[in-house]
Coordinates of C-alpha atoms in Angstrom, one line a residue:
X1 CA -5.9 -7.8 10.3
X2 CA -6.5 -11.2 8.7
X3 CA -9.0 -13.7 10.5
X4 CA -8.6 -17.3 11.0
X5 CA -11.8 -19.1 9.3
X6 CA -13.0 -21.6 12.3
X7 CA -15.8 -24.2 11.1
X8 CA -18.1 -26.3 13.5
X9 CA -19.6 -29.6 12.5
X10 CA -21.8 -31.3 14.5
X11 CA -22.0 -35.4 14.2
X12 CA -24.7 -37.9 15.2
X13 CA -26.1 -41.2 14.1
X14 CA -29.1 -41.5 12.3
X15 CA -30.1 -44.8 13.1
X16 CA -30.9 -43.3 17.2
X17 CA -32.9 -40.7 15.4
X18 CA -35.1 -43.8 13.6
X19 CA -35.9 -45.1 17.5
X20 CA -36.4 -41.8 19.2
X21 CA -38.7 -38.7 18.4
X22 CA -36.9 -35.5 18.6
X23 CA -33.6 -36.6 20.0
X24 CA -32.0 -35.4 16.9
X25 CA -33.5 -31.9 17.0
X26 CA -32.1 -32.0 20.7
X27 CA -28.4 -33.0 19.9
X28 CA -28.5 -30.4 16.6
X29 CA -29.1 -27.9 19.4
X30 CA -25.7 -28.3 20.6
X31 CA -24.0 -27.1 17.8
X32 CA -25.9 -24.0 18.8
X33 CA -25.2 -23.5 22.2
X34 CA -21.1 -24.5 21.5
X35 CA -20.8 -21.4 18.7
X36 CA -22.3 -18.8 21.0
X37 CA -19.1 -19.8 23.1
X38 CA -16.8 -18.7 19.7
X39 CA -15.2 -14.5 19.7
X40 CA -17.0 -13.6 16.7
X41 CA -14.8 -10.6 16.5
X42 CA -11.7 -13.0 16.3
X43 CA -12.4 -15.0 13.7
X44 CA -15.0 -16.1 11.1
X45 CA -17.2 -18.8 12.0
X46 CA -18.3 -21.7 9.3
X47 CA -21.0 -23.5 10.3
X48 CA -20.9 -26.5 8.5
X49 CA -24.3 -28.3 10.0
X50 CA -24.9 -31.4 11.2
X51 CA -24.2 -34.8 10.0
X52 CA -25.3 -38.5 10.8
X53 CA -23.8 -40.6 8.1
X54 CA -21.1 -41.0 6.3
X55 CA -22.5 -39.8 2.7
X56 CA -23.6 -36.4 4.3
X57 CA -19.6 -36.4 6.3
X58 CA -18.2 -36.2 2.4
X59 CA -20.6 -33.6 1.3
X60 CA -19.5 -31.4 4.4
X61 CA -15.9 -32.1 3.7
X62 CA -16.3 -30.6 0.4
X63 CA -18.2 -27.5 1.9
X64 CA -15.5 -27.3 4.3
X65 CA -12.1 -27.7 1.9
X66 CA -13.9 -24.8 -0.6
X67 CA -14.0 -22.9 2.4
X68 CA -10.2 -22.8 3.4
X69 CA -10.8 -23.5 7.1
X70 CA -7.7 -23.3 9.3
X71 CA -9.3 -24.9 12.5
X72 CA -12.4 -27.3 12.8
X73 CA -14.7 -28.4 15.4
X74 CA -16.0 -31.2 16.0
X75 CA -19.0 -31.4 17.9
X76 CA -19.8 -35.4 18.8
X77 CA -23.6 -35.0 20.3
X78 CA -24.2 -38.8 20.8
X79 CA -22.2 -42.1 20.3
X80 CA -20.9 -41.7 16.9
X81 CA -19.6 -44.3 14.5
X82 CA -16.4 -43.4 13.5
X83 CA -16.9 -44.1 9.7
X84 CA -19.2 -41.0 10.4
X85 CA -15.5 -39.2 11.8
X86 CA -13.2 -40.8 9.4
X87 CA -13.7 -38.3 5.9
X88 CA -12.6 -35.5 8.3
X89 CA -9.4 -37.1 9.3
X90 CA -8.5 -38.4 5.9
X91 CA -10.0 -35.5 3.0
X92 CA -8.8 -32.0 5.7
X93 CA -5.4 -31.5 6.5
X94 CA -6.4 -28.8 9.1
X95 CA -6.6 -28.7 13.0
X96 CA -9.5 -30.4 14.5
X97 CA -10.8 -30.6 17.9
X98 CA -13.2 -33.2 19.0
X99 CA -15.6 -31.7 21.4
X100 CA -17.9 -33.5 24.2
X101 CA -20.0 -31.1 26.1
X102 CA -22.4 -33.2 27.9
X103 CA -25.4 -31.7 28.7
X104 CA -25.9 -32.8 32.5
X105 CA -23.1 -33.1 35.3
X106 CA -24.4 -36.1 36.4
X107 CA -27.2 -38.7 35.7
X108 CA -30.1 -38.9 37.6
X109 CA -29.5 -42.5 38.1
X110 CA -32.6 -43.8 39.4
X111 CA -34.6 -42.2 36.7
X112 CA -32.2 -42.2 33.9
X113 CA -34.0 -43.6 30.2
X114 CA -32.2 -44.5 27.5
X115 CA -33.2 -41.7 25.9
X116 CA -31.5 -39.8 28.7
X117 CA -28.2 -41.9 28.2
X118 CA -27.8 -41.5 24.4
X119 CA -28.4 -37.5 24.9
X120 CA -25.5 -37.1 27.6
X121 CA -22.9 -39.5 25.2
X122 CA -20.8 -36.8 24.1
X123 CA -17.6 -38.4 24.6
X124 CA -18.8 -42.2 24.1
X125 CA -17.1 -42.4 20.7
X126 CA -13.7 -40.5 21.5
X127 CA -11.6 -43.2 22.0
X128 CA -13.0 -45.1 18.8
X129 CA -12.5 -41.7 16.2
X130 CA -8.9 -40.5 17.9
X131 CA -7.5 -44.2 17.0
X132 CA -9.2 -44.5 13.6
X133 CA -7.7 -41.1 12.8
X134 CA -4.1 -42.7 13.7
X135 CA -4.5 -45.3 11.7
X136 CA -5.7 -43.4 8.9
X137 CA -2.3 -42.1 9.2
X138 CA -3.0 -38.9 11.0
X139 CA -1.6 -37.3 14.3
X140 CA -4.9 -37.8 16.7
X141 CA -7.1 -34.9 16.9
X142 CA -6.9 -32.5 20.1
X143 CA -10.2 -32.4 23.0
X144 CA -12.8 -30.6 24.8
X145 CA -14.3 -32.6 27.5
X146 CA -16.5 -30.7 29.8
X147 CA -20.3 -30.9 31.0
X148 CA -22.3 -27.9 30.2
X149 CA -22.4 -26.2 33.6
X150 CA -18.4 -26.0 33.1
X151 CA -18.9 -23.1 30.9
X152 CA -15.9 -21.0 32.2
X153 CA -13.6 -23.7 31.5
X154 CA -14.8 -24.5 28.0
X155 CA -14.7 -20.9 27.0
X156 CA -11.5 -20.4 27.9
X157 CA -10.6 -23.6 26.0
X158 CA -12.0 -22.3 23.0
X159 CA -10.9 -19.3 23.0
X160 CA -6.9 -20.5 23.4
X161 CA -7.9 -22.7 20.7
X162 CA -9.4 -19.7 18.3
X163 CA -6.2 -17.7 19.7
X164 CA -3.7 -20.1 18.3
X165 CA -5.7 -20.6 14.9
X166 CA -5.5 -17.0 14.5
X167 CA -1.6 -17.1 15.5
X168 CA -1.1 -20.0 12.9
X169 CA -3.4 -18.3 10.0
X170 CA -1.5 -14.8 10.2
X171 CA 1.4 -17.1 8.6
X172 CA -0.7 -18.2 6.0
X173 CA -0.5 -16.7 2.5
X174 CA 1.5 -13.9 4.3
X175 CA 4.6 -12.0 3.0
X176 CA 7.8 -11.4 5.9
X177 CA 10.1 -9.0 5.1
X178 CA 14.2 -9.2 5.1
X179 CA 15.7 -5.9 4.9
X180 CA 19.4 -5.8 4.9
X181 CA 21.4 -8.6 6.9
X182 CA 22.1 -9.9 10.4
X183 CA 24.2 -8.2 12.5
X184 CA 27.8 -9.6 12.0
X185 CA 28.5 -12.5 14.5
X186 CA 25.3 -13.3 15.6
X187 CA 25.4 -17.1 14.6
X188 CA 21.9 -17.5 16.3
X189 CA 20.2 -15.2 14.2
X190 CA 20.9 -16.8 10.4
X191 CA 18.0 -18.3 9.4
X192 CA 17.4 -20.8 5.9
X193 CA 14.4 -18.7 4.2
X194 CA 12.8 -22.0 2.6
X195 CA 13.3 -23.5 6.1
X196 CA 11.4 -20.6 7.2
X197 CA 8.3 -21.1 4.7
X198 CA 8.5 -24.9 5.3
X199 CA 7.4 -24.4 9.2
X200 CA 5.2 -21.4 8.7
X201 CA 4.4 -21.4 5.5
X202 CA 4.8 -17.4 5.1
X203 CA 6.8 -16.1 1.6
X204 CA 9.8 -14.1 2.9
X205 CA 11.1 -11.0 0.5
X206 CA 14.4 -9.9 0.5
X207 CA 14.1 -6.2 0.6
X208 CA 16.7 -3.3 -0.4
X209 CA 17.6 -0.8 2.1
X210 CA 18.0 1.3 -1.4
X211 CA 14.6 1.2 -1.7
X212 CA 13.6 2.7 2.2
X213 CA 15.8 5.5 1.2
X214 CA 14.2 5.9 -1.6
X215 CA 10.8 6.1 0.2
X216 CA 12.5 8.0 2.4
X217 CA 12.8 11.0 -0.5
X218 CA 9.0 10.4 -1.4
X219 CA 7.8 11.3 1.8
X220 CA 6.1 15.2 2.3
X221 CA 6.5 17.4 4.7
X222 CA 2.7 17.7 5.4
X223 CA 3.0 13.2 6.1
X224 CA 5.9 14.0 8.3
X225 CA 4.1 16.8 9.9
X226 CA 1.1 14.3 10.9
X227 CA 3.9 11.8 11.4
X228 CA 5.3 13.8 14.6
X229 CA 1.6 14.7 15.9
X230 CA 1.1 11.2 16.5
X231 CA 4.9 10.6 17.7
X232 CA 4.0 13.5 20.7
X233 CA 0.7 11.9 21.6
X234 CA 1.7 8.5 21.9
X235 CA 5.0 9.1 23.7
X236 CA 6.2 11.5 26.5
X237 CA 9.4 13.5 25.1
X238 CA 12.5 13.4 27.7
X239 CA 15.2 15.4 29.1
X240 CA 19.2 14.0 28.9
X241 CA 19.4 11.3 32.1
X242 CA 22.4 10.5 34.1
X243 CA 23.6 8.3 31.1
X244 CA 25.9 10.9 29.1
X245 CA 24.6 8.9 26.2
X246 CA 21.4 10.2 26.2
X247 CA 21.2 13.8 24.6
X248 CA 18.5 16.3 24.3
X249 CA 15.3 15.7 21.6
X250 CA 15.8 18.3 18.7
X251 CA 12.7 19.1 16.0
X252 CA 15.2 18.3 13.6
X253 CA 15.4 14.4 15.5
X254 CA 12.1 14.2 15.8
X255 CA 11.8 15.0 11.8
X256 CA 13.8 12.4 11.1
X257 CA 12.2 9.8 12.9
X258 CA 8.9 10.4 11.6
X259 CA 9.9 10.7 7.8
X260 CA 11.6 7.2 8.5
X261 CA 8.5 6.2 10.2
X262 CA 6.4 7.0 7.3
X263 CA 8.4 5.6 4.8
X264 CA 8.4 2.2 7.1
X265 CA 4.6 2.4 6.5
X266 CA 5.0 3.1 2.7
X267 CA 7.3 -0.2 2.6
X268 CA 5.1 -2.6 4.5
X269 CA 2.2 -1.5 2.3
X270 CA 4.0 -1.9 -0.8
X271 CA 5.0 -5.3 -0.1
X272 CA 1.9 -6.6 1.6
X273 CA 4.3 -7.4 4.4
X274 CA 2.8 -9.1 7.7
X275 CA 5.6 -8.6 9.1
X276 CA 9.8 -7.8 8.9
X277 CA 13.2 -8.0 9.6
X278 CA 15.8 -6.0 9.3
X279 CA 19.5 -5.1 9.9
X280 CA 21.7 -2.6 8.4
X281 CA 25.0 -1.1 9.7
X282 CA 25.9 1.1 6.7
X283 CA 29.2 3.0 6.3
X284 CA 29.8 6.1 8.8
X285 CA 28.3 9.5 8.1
X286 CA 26.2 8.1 5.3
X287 CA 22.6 8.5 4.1
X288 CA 22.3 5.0 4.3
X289 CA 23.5 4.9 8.1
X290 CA 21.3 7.8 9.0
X291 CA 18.4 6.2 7.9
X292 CA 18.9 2.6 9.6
X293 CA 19.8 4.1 12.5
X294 CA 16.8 6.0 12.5
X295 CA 14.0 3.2 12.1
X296 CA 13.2 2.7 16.1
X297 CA 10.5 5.1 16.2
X298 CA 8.4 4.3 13.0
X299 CA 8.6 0.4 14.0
X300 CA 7.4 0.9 17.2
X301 CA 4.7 2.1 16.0
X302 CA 4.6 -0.1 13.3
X303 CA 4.9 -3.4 16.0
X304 CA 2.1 -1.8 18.2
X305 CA -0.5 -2.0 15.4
X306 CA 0.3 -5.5 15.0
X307 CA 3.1 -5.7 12.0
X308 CA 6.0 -6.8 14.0
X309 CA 9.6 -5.9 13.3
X310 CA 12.0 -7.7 14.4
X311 CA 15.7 -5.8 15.2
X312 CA 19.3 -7.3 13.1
X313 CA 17.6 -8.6 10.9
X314 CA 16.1 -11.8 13.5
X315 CA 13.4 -13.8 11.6
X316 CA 12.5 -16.2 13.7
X317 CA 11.9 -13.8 16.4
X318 CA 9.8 -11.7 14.0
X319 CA 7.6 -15.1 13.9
X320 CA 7.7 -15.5 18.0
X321 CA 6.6 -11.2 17.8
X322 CA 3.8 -12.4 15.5
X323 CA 2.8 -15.0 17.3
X324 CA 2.3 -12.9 20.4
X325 CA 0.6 -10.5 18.9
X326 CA -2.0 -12.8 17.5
X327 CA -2.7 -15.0 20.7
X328 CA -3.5 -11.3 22.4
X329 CA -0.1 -10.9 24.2
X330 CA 1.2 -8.2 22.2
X331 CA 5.2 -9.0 21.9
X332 CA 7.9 -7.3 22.2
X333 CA 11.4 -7.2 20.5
X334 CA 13.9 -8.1 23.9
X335 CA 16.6 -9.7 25.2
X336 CA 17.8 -10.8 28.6
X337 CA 19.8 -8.0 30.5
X338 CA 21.3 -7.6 34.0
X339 CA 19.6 -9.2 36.6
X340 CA 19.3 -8.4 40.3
X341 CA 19.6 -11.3 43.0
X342 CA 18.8 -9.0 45.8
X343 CA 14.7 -9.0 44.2
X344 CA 15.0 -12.1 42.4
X345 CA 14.3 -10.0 39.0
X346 CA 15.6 -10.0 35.4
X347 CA 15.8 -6.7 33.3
X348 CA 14.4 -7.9 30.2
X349 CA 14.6 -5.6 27.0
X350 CA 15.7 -4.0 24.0
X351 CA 16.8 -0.8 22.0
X352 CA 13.6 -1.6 19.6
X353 CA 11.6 -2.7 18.7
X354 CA 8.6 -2.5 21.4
X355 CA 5.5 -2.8 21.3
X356 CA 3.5 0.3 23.3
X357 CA 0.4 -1.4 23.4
X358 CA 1.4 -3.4 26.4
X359 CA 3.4 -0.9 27.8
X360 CA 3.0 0.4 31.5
X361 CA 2.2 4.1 31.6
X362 CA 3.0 6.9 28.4
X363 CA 6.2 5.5 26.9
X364 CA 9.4 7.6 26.8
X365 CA 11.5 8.8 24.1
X366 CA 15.3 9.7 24.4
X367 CA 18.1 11.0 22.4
X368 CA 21.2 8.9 22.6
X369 CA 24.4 9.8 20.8
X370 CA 25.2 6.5 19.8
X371 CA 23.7 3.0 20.7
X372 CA 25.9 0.4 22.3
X373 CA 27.2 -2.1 19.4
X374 CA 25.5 0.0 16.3
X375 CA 26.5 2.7 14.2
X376 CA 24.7 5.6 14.3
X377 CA 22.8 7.7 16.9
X378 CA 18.6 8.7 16.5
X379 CA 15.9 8.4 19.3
X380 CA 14.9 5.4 21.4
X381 CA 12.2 4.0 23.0
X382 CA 11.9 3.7 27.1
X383 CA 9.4 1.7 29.3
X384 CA 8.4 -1.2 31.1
X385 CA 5.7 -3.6 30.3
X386 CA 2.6 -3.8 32.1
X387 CA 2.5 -5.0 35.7
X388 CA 1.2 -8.7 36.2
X389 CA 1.8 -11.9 34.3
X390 CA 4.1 -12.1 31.5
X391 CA 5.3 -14.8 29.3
X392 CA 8.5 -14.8 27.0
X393 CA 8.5 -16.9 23.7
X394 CA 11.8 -17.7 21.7
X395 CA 12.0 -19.5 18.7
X396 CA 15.6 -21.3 17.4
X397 CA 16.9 -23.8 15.4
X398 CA 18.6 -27.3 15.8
X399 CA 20.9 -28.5 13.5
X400 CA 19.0 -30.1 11.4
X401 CA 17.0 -27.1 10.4
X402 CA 13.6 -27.6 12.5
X403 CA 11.9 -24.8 14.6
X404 CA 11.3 -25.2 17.9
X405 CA 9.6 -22.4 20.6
X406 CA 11.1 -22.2 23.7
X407 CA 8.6 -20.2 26.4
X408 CA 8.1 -19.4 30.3
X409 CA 5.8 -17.6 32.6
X410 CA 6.6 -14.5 34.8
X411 CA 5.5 -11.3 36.4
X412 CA 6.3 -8.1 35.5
X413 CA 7.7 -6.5 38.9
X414 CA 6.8 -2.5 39.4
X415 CA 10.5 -0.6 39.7
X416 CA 13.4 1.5 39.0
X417 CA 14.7 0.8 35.6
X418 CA 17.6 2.3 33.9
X419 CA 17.2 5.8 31.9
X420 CA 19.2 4.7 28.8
X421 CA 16.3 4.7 26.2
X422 CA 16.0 0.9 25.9
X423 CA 13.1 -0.9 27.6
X424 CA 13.6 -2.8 30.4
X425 CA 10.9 -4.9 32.1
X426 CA 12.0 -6.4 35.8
X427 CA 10.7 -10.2 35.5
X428 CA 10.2 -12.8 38.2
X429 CA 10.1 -16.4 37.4
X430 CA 9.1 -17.6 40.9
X431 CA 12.0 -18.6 41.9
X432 CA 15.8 -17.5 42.3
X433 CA 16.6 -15.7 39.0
X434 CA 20.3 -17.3 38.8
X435 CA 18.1 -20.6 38.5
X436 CA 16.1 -19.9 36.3
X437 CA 18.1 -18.0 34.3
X438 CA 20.3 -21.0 33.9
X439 CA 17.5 -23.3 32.8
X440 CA 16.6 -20.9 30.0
X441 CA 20.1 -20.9 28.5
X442 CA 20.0 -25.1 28.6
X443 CA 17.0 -24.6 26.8
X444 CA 19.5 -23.3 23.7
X445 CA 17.1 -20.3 22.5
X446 CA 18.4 -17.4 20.9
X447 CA 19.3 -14.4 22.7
X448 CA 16.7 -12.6 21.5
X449 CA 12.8 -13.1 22.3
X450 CA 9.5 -11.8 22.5
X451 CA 8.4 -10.2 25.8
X452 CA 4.1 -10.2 25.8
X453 CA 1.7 -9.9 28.8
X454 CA -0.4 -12.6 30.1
X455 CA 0.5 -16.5 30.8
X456 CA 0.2 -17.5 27.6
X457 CA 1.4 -21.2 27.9
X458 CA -1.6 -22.9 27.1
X459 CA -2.2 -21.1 24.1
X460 CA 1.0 -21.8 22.8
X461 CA 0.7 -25.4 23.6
X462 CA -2.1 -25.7 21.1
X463 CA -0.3 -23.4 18.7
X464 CA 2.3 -26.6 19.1
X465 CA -0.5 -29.1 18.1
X466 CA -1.4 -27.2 15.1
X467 CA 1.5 -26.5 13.7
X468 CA 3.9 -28.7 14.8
X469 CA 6.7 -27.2 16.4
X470 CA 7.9 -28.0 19.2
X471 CA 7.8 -26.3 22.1
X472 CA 9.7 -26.5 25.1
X473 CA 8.8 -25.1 28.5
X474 CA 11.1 -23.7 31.1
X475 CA 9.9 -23.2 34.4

């Protein structure tokens, strides 16, 4: 999985290190001490030094543009002159952040030296560099203000920060798929392709459902053979429930699924594909319908390792599943279903895809003879998402053809859910759900969304601030 490229620069002014012995070497420190706060495991760290003038600023830009950096830190150790700041605000268009950690929580006033003062002036030049870069011409940069004892909080800042870099970079230089079309009707789901690579800057391919089949044909009994071993592990296999929809599990079902599956993973590696969409009714009793009916299984799986897929053929909420994923929320394919004013709950969920990694328990697998409003009938996926928080992202578009993300926080509620091979996750909102429920739809979303675990909010605030689309909050 691709890793956002973080760098960390660390300014001063070199004048203060002409007055005073060894304050530099102190203030150099803190670039130190602020990357042992950085997830090494979630991203790769640049660290482009320490500057104190504006000659060395350019020669670090340079080092940082050959470097391809998709978020940058800026560590501000003393008072800094903000001709020091501007070559980063005018050379990178990336994210920055402008940090001030200051060493102490408070001065000891009676005893406090100059020296003292100039070493604790993290945020002194803040104001000055945020309205130089605006009239530079560039949005201000985002902040980290905290004294060094606040270590909990700037962690957590970072990491939201790294979190949302990583959400933002898994765009970049990255390949969606679009297999087949939207479902018929579904104004909300058309969405402008260039429009698309304009606010996320990913390529999307406009694959043939020719093609699956033809992968389909490829595949060998020993892949579809390893293909159901992994299907039986991962997923408990049920009996027919009160639904007379839902039918029994047959080899021959299970066959199917996982030669679909596998020829799912043969298309997304073919293409290079980060993630897809796709959509395909197909005529009745044909190959064609078979096989898109069939797809639930493999991109489950598919979604769980982190390639979201996104059901009729809904790329903006392939984008929302992606960004879930990447922020450490997982995402899953849902919608809003019937609710329940007697617990205050919503049944959010889908008929795929899901994503198991978030799921609460062994997820189910059930037969249904036909799924409501498709053609075709295959296996489907059944669970609820882990107890605890949970935050829903949707992504639309206004009328002029700019993305915005429309998000809340909730809690998964432990329950009863229906046995009809869809996944259904009881959500609380902290309030009545008739009320919330109506503020969501004057948000205008679509009627799709990703379903992840964890409050996310934050994160997606400064996943906002990088990229620039808006995000709207419904509480």
């Amino acid at each position: 999985m691709k890793k956002a490229k973080v760098a960390v620069i660390g300014l001063g002014h070199y004048i203060y290190f002409q007055q005073f012995e060894g304050l530099r070497e102190e203030l150099i420190a803190k670039n130190t001490d602020f990357i042992g706060y950085i997830d090494t495991e979630k991203c790769d760290v640049i660290d482009a030094g320490y500057v104190d003038c504006v000659e060395d600023a350019f020669s670090a830009v340079k080092k940082i543009k050959s470097e391809d950096v998709d978020l940058l830190f800026i560590i501000l150790s003393t008072y800094v002159p903000s001709a020091v700041a501007a070559p980063f605000s005018r050379y990178l268009d990336i994210p920055q952040v402008l940090v001030g950690i200051q060493p102490l929580s408070h001065l000891d006033y009676a005893h406090t030296t100059t020296y003292m003062q100039l070493a604790n002036d993290d945020i002194c030049a803040m104001p000055e560099i945020a309205g130089v870069y605006k009239r530079l011409g560039k949005n201000a940069p985002s902040f980290i203000v905290a004294s060094a004892a606040q270590r909990d909080y700037v962690k957590k800042e970072v990491g939201e920060w790294i979190d949302a870099a990583s959400a933002a970079a898994a765009f970049k230089y990255a390949t969606v798929g679009y297999l087949g079309h939207t479902y018929e009707g579904m104004y909300d789901m058309h969405t402008d392709p260039t429009a698309y690579t304009a606010a996320f800057g990913s390529h999307v391919k406009m694959l043939e459902i020719c093609e699956l089949v033809e992968l389909c044909h490829s595949v060998s009994e020993a892949e579809i053979n390893e293909k159901i071993s992994l299907i039986t592990e991962t997923f408990k296999i049920c009996e027919p429930s009160v639904d007379p929809l839902t039918d029994t599990v047959e080899r021959s079902d299970l066959e199917l699924s996982a030669r679909v599956a596998v020829a799912l993973d043969k298309l997304v590696e073919k293409h290079g594909l980060t993630a897809l969409a796709y959509y395909y009714k197909g005529e009745p009793n044909t190959e064609y319908e078979k096989i898109a009916a069939n797809l639930i299984v493999g991109n489950t799986l598919l979604t769980s390792a982190g390639i979201p897929l996104a059901g009729e053929a809904d790329l903006k909420t392939a984008a929302a599943m992606l960004i879930m994923s990447r922020i450490g929320a997982g995402g899953s394919f849902a919608e809003i279903h019937p609710f329940d004013t007697d617990d205050d709950v919503v049944l959010i969920g889908h008929d795929g895809p899901h994503n198991i990694a978030i799921a609460e328990g062994k997820p189910r697998l059930r037969k249904l003879k036909k799924y409501h409003g498709k053609s075709g009938c295959g296996i489907g996926v059944e669970f609820s998402l882990k107890s605890g928080a949970v935050t829903c992202l949707g992504i639309n578009t206004d009328k002029d053809g700019s993305f915005r993300m429309i998000a809340a926080e909730g809690e998964s509620i432990a329950g009863e859910i229906p046995q009809t091979g869809n996944t259904n996750t009881r959500v609380f909102f902290g309030c009545h759900i008739n009320e919330f429920l109506t503020r969501w739809c004057e948000a205008a979303p679509t009627h799709h969304l990703a379903l992840g675990t964890g409050h996310k909010i934050s994160t997606l605030k400064k996943f906002s601030k990088i990229t620039g689309i808006e995000l709207t909050i419904v509480k």
